[in-house]
């Protein structure tokens, strides 16, 4: 089985944030995570303010997800923030299963490329 | 050999088994963990499952490896593991444990 690089892993996480966008916008309230993400230096004060300015719940979360997708540690930090709250652990299951799926697809692609 | 402890399985066997369990979506490590979670002997808690699942975020991380390690530490034998894999319905994973 081919080993994945850090860069490939970052691509996978970005892809997972896109795939789960609809689900996460529905389940996550951005404002609950801003302080944690700022303390981890994933978001700046400006980022947090820009998110808070959006008019609806969904728009705030969507914008936060866009920013997280641009950071290789974005998904990890969001996962940690969700764990910190201890009330939405089912979202962790959803995220990690989707990462496993994306990883498996990537491994299949690499295998196919190696054998052709 | 059914009495061999899971913690004493040889590395190539564990590696192959983890590859299969990580890559089977409906009969993979999560299903195995749920079934072991219902067994009083090796009780795998939701927190244990979460800890295993988070390994997937690392490039080389394997939830299956963490789950098998945990089961091994709790005294699970190859025989128990084979019974669980039978219940999971993962013939390919079961094959990894059969002598060649």
PDB file of C-alpha atoms in Angstrom:
ATOM      1  CA  UNK A   1       0.000   0.000   0.000  1.00  0.00           C
ATOM      2  CA  UNK A   2       1.408   3.405  -0.999  1.00  0.00           C
ATOM      3  CA  UNK A   3       2.108   5.852   1.836  1.00  0.00           C
ATOM      4  CA  UNK A   4       0.461   9.252   1.715  1.00  0.00           C
ATOM      5  CA  UNK A   5       2.531  12.434   2.018  1.00  0.00           C
ATOM      6  CA  UNK A   6       1.699  15.445   4.219  1.00  0.00           C
ATOM      7  CA  UNK A   7       0.682  17.363   1.068  1.00  0.00           C
ATOM      8  CA  UNK A   8      -1.648  14.597  -0.098  1.00  0.00           C
ATOM      9  CA  UNK A   9      -3.137  14.452   3.387  1.00  0.00           C
ATOM     10  CA  UNK A  10      -3.743  18.223   3.325  1.00  0.00           C
ATOM     11  CA  UNK A  11      -5.534  17.839  -0.036  1.00  0.00           C
ATOM     12  CA  UNK A  12      -7.684  15.054   1.396  1.00  0.00           C
ATOM     13  CA  UNK A  13      -8.714  17.203   4.373  1.00  0.00           C
ATOM     14  CA  UNK A  14      -9.572  20.114   2.119  1.00  0.00           C
ATOM     15  CA  UNK A  15     -11.660  17.794  -0.034  1.00  0.00           C
ATOM     16  CA  UNK A  16     -13.461  16.397   3.024  1.00  0.00           C
ATOM     17  CA  UNK A  17     -14.382  19.916   4.188  1.00  0.00           C
ATOM     18  CA  UNK A  18     -15.939  20.476   0.748  1.00  0.00           C
ATOM     19  CA  UNK A  19     -17.769  17.142   0.716  1.00  0.00           C
ATOM     20  CA  UNK A  20     -19.206  17.709   4.190  1.00  0.00           C
ATOM     21  CA  UNK A  21     -19.988  21.377   3.641  1.00  0.00           C
ATOM     22  CA  UNK A  22     -23.752  20.955   3.561  1.00  0.00           C
ATOM     23  CA  UNK A  23     -23.739  18.670   6.614  1.00  0.00           C
ATOM     24  CA  UNK A  24     -21.419  20.880   8.657  1.00  0.00           C
ATOM     25  CA  UNK A  25     -23.292  24.086   7.793  1.00  0.00           C
ATOM     26  CA  UNK A  26     -26.383  22.412   9.170  1.00  0.00           C
ATOM     27  CA  UNK A  27     -24.800  21.029  12.363  1.00  0.00           C
ATOM     28  CA  UNK A  28     -22.176  23.591  13.392  1.00  0.00           C
ATOM     29  CA  UNK A  29     -22.559  27.102  14.780  1.00  0.00           C
ATOM     30  CA  UNK A  30     -19.475  29.053  13.768  1.00  0.00           C
ATOM     31  CA  UNK A  31     -19.472  31.462  16.724  1.00  0.00           C
ATOM     32  CA  UNK A  32     -18.984  28.596  19.194  1.00  0.00           C
ATOM     33  CA  UNK A  33     -15.677  27.715  17.559  1.00  0.00           C
ATOM     34  CA  UNK A  34     -14.138  31.114  16.828  1.00  0.00           C
ATOM     35  CA  UNK A  35     -12.373  31.568  20.182  1.00  0.00           C
ATOM     36  CA  UNK A  36     -10.850  28.096  20.048  1.00  0.00           C
ATOM     37  CA  UNK A  37      -9.723  28.482  16.442  1.00  0.00           C
ATOM     38  CA  UNK A  38      -8.203  31.869  17.277  1.00  0.00           C
ATOM     39  CA  UNK A  39      -6.353  30.438  20.269  1.00  0.00           C
ATOM     40  CA  UNK A  40      -4.884  27.798  17.936  1.00  0.00           C
ATOM     41  CA  UNK A  41      -3.908  30.597  15.512  1.00  0.00           C
ATOM     42  CA  UNK A  42      -5.938  29.023  12.734  1.00  0.00           C
ATOM     43  CA  UNK A  43      -8.020  32.193  12.404  1.00  0.00           C
ATOM     44  CA  UNK A  44      -6.957  35.811  12.939  1.00  0.00           C
ATOM     45  CA  UNK A  45      -8.989  38.480  14.709  1.00  0.00           C
ATOM     46  CA  UNK A  46      -9.904  39.872  11.274  1.00  0.00           C
ATOM     47  CA  UNK A  47     -11.042  36.416  10.098  1.00  0.00           C
ATOM     48  CA  UNK A  48     -13.243  36.035  13.177  1.00  0.00           C
ATOM     49  CA  UNK A  49     -14.758  39.494  12.700  1.00  0.00           C
ATOM     50  CA  UNK A  50     -15.404  38.863   9.046  1.00  0.00           C
ATOM     51  CA  UNK A  51     -17.212  35.630   9.917  1.00  0.00           C
ATOM     52  CA  UNK A  52     -19.287  37.291  12.629  1.00  0.00           C
ATOM     53  CA  UNK A  53     -20.435  40.008  10.189  1.00  0.00           C
ATOM     54  CA  UNK A  54     -22.335  37.519   8.013  1.00  0.00           C
ATOM     55  CA  UNK A  55     -26.082  37.810   8.337  1.00  0.00           C
ATOM     56  CA  UNK A  56     -27.138  34.188   8.865  1.00  0.00           C
ATOM     57  CA  UNK A  57     -26.000  31.149  10.809  1.00  0.00           C
ATOM     58  CA  UNK A  58     -25.336  29.168   7.635  1.00  0.00           C
ATOM     59  CA  UNK A  59     -23.374  31.963   5.978  1.00  0.00           C
ATOM     60  CA  UNK A  60     -21.150  32.333   9.063  1.00  0.00           C
ATOM     61  CA  UNK A  61     -20.385  28.613   9.148  1.00  0.00           C
ATOM     62  CA  UNK A  62     -19.843  28.486   5.377  1.00  0.00           C
ATOM     63  CA  UNK A  63     -17.316  31.295   5.569  1.00  0.00           C
ATOM     64  CA  UNK A  64     -15.514  29.645   8.499  1.00  0.00           C
ATOM     65  CA  UNK A  65     -15.303  26.372   6.527  1.00  0.00           C
ATOM     66  CA  UNK A  66     -13.836  28.243   3.536  1.00  0.00           C
ATOM     67  CA  UNK A  67     -11.116  29.651   5.769  1.00  0.00           C
ATOM     68  CA  UNK A  68     -10.436  26.277   7.419  1.00  0.00           C
ATOM     69  CA  UNK A  69     -10.142  24.615   4.007  1.00  0.00           C
ATOM     70  CA  UNK A  70      -7.234  26.909   3.157  1.00  0.00           C
ATOM     71  CA  UNK A  71      -5.261  25.791   6.230  1.00  0.00           C
ATOM     72  CA  UNK A  72      -3.612  22.320   6.274  1.00  0.00           C
ATOM     73  CA  UNK A  73      -4.373  22.124  10.021  1.00  0.00           C
ATOM     74  CA  UNK A  74      -7.885  23.533   9.647  1.00  0.00           C
ATOM     75  CA  UNK A  75      -9.843  20.288   9.824  1.00  0.00           C
ATOM     76  CA  UNK A  76      -7.771  18.984  12.765  1.00  0.00           C
ATOM     77  CA  UNK A  77      -8.406  22.185  14.688  1.00  0.00           C
ATOM     78  CA  UNK A  78     -12.144  22.098  13.991  1.00  0.00           C
ATOM     79  CA  UNK A  79     -12.236  18.467  15.153  1.00  0.00           C
ATOM     80  CA  UNK A  80     -10.430  19.419  18.369  1.00  0.00           C
ATOM     81  CA  UNK A  81     -12.867  22.277  18.921  1.00  0.00           C
ATOM     82  CA  UNK A  82     -15.874  19.973  18.489  1.00  0.00           C
ATOM     83  CA  UNK A  83     -14.314  17.483  20.946  1.00  0.00           C
ATOM     84  CA  UNK A  84     -13.759  20.293  23.430  1.00  0.00           C
ATOM     85  CA  UNK A  85     -17.551  20.879  23.612  1.00  0.00           C
ATOM     86  CA  UNK A  86     -18.341  17.204  24.219  1.00  0.00           C
ATOM     87  CA  UNK A  87     -21.893  17.494  22.914  1.00  0.00           C
ATOM     88  CA  UNK A  88     -21.521  16.813  19.203  1.00  0.00           C
ATOM     89  CA  UNK A  89     -19.203  13.816  19.083  1.00  0.00           C
ATOM     90  CA  UNK A  90     -21.311  12.250  16.318  1.00  0.00           C
ATOM     91  CA  UNK A  91     -19.841  14.930  14.018  1.00  0.00           C
ATOM     92  CA  UNK A  92     -16.346  13.544  14.789  1.00  0.00           C
ATOM     93  CA  UNK A  93     -17.551  10.124  13.605  1.00  0.00           C
ATOM     94  CA  UNK A  94     -18.914  11.670  10.402  1.00  0.00           C
ATOM     95  CA  UNK A  95     -15.687  13.617   9.728  1.00  0.00           C
ATOM     96  CA  UNK A  96     -13.263  10.770  10.458  1.00  0.00           C
ATOM     97  CA  UNK A  97     -15.286   8.276   8.378  1.00  0.00           C
ATOM     98  CA  UNK A  98     -15.250  10.701   5.456  1.00  0.00           C
ATOM     99  CA  UNK A  99     -11.464  11.187   5.828  1.00  0.00           C
ATOM    100  CA  UNK A 100     -11.010   7.400   5.816  1.00  0.00           C
ATOM    101  CA  UNK A 101     -13.112   7.164   2.656  1.00  0.00           C
ATOM    102  CA  UNK A 102     -11.135   9.928   0.923  1.00  0.00           C
ATOM    103  CA  UNK A 103      -7.845   8.316   1.994  1.00  0.00           C
ATOM    104  CA  UNK A 104      -8.934   4.947   0.614  1.00  0.00           C
ATOM    105  CA  UNK A 105      -9.907   6.543  -2.698  1.00  0.00           C
ATOM    106  CA  UNK A 106      -6.541   8.287  -2.889  1.00  0.00           C
ATOM    107  CA  UNK A 107      -4.687   5.034  -2.141  1.00  0.00           C
ATOM    108  CA  UNK A 108      -6.664   3.279  -4.903  1.00  0.00           C
ATOM    109  CA  UNK A 109      -5.701   6.047  -7.350  1.00  0.00           C
ATOM    110  CA  UNK A 110      -2.016   5.795  -6.396  1.00  0.00           C
ATOM    111  CA  UNK A 111      -2.107   1.998  -6.716  1.00  0.00           C
ATOM    112  CA  UNK A 112      -3.700   2.211 -10.165  1.00  0.00           C
ATOM    113  CA  UNK A 113      -1.107   4.763 -11.273  1.00  0.00           C
ATOM    114  CA  UNK A 114       1.741   2.555 -10.007  1.00  0.00           C
ATOM    115  CA  UNK A 115       0.511  -0.548 -11.821  1.00  0.00           C
ATOM    116  CA  UNK A 116      -0.127   1.077 -15.203  1.00  0.00           C
TER     117      UNK A 116
ATOM    118  CA  UNK B   1      -3.617 -20.899  16.450  1.00  0.00           C
ATOM    119  CA  UNK B   2      -6.609 -19.557  18.356  1.00  0.00           C
ATOM    120  CA  UNK B   3      -4.902 -19.157  21.725  1.00  0.00           C
ATOM    121  CA  UNK B   4      -2.261 -16.715  20.451  1.00  0.00           C
ATOM    122  CA  UNK B   5      -2.749 -13.285  21.961  1.00  0.00           C
ATOM    123  CA  UNK B   6      -3.582 -10.525  19.467  1.00  0.00           C
ATOM    124  CA  UNK B   7      -0.713  -8.531  20.986  1.00  0.00           C
ATOM    125  CA  UNK B   8       1.718 -11.252  19.821  1.00  0.00           C
ATOM    126  CA  UNK B   9       0.618 -11.365  16.179  1.00  0.00           C
ATOM    127  CA  UNK B  10       3.488 -10.868  13.724  1.00  0.00           C
ATOM    128  CA  UNK B  11       3.900  -7.424  12.197  1.00  0.00           C
ATOM    129  CA  UNK B  12       3.213  -8.440   8.545  1.00  0.00           C
ATOM    130  CA  UNK B  13      -0.055 -10.082   9.642  1.00  0.00           C
ATOM    131  CA  UNK B  14      -1.098  -7.006  11.626  1.00  0.00           C
ATOM    132  CA  UNK B  15      -0.164  -4.699   8.739  1.00  0.00           C
ATOM    133  CA  UNK B  16      -2.197  -6.682   6.210  1.00  0.00           C
ATOM    134  CA  UNK B  17      -5.147  -6.966   8.590  1.00  0.00           C
ATOM    135  CA  UNK B  18      -5.110  -3.204   9.263  1.00  0.00           C
ATOM    136  CA  UNK B  19      -5.019  -2.432   5.536  1.00  0.00           C
ATOM    137  CA  UNK B  20      -8.078  -4.583   4.971  1.00  0.00           C
ATOM    138  CA  UNK B  21      -9.977  -3.216   7.991  1.00  0.00           C
ATOM    139  CA  UNK B  22      -9.133   0.431   7.220  1.00  0.00           C
ATOM    140  CA  UNK B  23     -10.267  -0.010   3.632  1.00  0.00           C
ATOM    141  CA  UNK B  24     -13.532  -1.916   4.139  1.00  0.00           C
ATOM    142  CA  UNK B  25     -16.213   0.687   4.686  1.00  0.00           C
ATOM    143  CA  UNK B  26     -19.196  -1.286   5.988  1.00  0.00           C
ATOM    144  CA  UNK B  27     -17.340  -4.226   7.506  1.00  0.00           C
ATOM    145  CA  UNK B  28     -14.201  -2.479   8.672  1.00  0.00           C
ATOM    146  CA  UNK B  29     -12.716  -1.349  11.963  1.00  0.00           C
ATOM    147  CA  UNK B  30     -15.754   0.623  13.117  1.00  0.00           C
ATOM    148  CA  UNK B  31     -18.063  -2.367  12.829  1.00  0.00           C
ATOM    149  CA  UNK B  32     -15.448  -4.515  14.587  1.00  0.00           C
ATOM    150  CA  UNK B  33     -15.184  -1.926  17.394  1.00  0.00           C
ATOM    151  CA  UNK B  34     -18.977  -1.815  17.830  1.00  0.00           C
ATOM    152  CA  UNK B  35     -19.136  -5.582  18.155  1.00  0.00           C
ATOM    153  CA  UNK B  36     -16.235  -5.715  20.624  1.00  0.00           C
ATOM    154  CA  UNK B  37     -17.931  -2.847  22.485  1.00  0.00           C
ATOM    155  CA  UNK B  38     -20.873  -5.152  23.162  1.00  0.00           C
ATOM    156  CA  UNK B  39     -18.595  -7.835  24.592  1.00  0.00           C
ATOM    157  CA  UNK B  40     -18.198  -7.426  28.341  1.00  0.00           C
ATOM    158  CA  UNK B  41     -14.708  -8.969  28.331  1.00  0.00           C
ATOM    159  CA  UNK B  42     -12.896  -6.367  26.250  1.00  0.00           C
ATOM    160  CA  UNK B  43     -15.329  -3.473  26.515  1.00  0.00           C
ATOM    161  CA  UNK B  44     -14.431  -0.841  23.933  1.00  0.00           C
ATOM    162  CA  UNK B  45     -16.018   2.470  24.984  1.00  0.00           C
ATOM    163  CA  UNK B  46     -17.261   5.310  22.735  1.00  0.00           C
ATOM    164  CA  UNK B  47     -14.212   7.297  23.936  1.00  0.00           C
ATOM    165  CA  UNK B  48     -11.943   4.430  22.808  1.00  0.00           C
ATOM    166  CA  UNK B  49     -13.653   4.446  19.421  1.00  0.00           C
ATOM    167  CA  UNK B  50     -13.210   8.188  19.088  1.00  0.00           C
ATOM    168  CA  UNK B  51      -9.516   7.895  19.965  1.00  0.00           C
ATOM    169  CA  UNK B  52      -9.124   5.232  17.242  1.00  0.00           C
ATOM    170  CA  UNK B  53     -11.052   7.249  14.656  1.00  0.00           C
ATOM    171  CA  UNK B  54      -8.877  10.367  15.150  1.00  0.00           C
ATOM    172  CA  UNK B  55      -5.785   8.430  13.988  1.00  0.00           C
ATOM    173  CA  UNK B  56      -7.119   8.727  10.445  1.00  0.00           C
ATOM    174  CA  UNK B  57      -6.156  12.428  10.432  1.00  0.00           C
ATOM    175  CA  UNK B  58      -2.452  11.490  10.333  1.00  0.00           C
ATOM    176  CA  UNK B  59      -0.965  10.420   6.963  1.00  0.00           C
ATOM    177  CA  UNK B  60       0.118   6.996   8.259  1.00  0.00           C
ATOM    178  CA  UNK B  61      -2.491   6.786  11.008  1.00  0.00           C
ATOM    179  CA  UNK B  62      -4.644   3.661  11.159  1.00  0.00           C
ATOM    180  CA  UNK B  63      -7.787   3.394  13.310  1.00  0.00           C
ATOM    181  CA  UNK B  64      -7.633  -0.403  12.925  1.00  0.00           C
ATOM    182  CA  UNK B  65      -4.107  -0.592  14.326  1.00  0.00           C
ATOM    183  CA  UNK B  66      -5.100   1.415  17.393  1.00  0.00           C
ATOM    184  CA  UNK B  67      -8.198  -0.733  17.934  1.00  0.00           C
ATOM    185  CA  UNK B  68      -6.231  -4.003  17.615  1.00  0.00           C
ATOM    186  CA  UNK B  69      -3.575  -2.680  20.004  1.00  0.00           C
ATOM    187  CA  UNK B  70      -6.251  -1.822  22.532  1.00  0.00           C
ATOM    188  CA  UNK B  71      -7.886  -5.256  22.195  1.00  0.00           C
ATOM    189  CA  UNK B  72      -4.447  -6.865  22.548  1.00  0.00           C
ATOM    190  CA  UNK B  73      -3.751  -4.949  25.757  1.00  0.00           C
ATOM    191  CA  UNK B  74      -7.033  -6.260  27.181  1.00  0.00           C
ATOM    192  CA  UNK B  75      -6.019  -9.871  26.591  1.00  0.00           C
ATOM    193  CA  UNK B  76      -7.971 -10.610  23.412  1.00  0.00           C
ATOM    194  CA  UNK B  77      -6.800 -13.758  21.594  1.00  0.00           C
ATOM    195  CA  UNK B  78      -6.686 -14.533  17.864  1.00  0.00           C
ATOM    196  CA  UNK B  79      -9.615 -16.894  18.420  1.00  0.00           C
ATOM    197  CA  UNK B  80     -11.797 -14.094  19.824  1.00  0.00           C
ATOM    198  CA  UNK B  81     -10.712 -11.825  16.962  1.00  0.00           C
ATOM    199  CA  UNK B  82     -11.620 -14.476  14.382  1.00  0.00           C
ATOM    200  CA  UNK B  83     -15.068 -14.864  15.938  1.00  0.00           C
ATOM    201  CA  UNK B  84     -15.595 -11.103  15.797  1.00  0.00           C
ATOM    202  CA  UNK B  85     -14.463 -10.904  12.168  1.00  0.00           C
ATOM    203  CA  UNK B  86     -16.894 -13.725  11.395  1.00  0.00           C
ATOM    204  CA  UNK B  87     -19.685 -11.627  12.932  1.00  0.00           C
ATOM    205  CA  UNK B  88     -18.505  -8.534  11.036  1.00  0.00           C
ATOM    206  CA  UNK B  89     -18.686 -10.677   7.879  1.00  0.00           C
ATOM    207  CA  UNK B  90     -15.241  -9.701   6.606  1.00  0.00           C
ATOM    208  CA  UNK B  91     -13.861 -12.809   4.895  1.00  0.00           C
ATOM    209  CA  UNK B  92     -10.796 -11.000   3.568  1.00  0.00           C
ATOM    210  CA  UNK B  93      -9.788  -9.865   7.072  1.00  0.00           C
ATOM    211  CA  UNK B  94     -10.408 -13.364   8.413  1.00  0.00           C
ATOM    212  CA  UNK B  95      -8.141 -14.755   5.706  1.00  0.00           C
ATOM    213  CA  UNK B  96      -5.258 -12.632   7.057  1.00  0.00           C
ATOM    214  CA  UNK B  97      -5.311 -14.697  10.264  1.00  0.00           C
ATOM    215  CA  UNK B  98      -5.459 -18.136   8.635  1.00  0.00           C
ATOM    216  CA  UNK B  99      -2.160 -20.016   8.260  1.00  0.00           C
ATOM    217  CA  UNK B 100      -0.969 -20.002   4.609  1.00  0.00           C
TER     218      UNK B 100
END
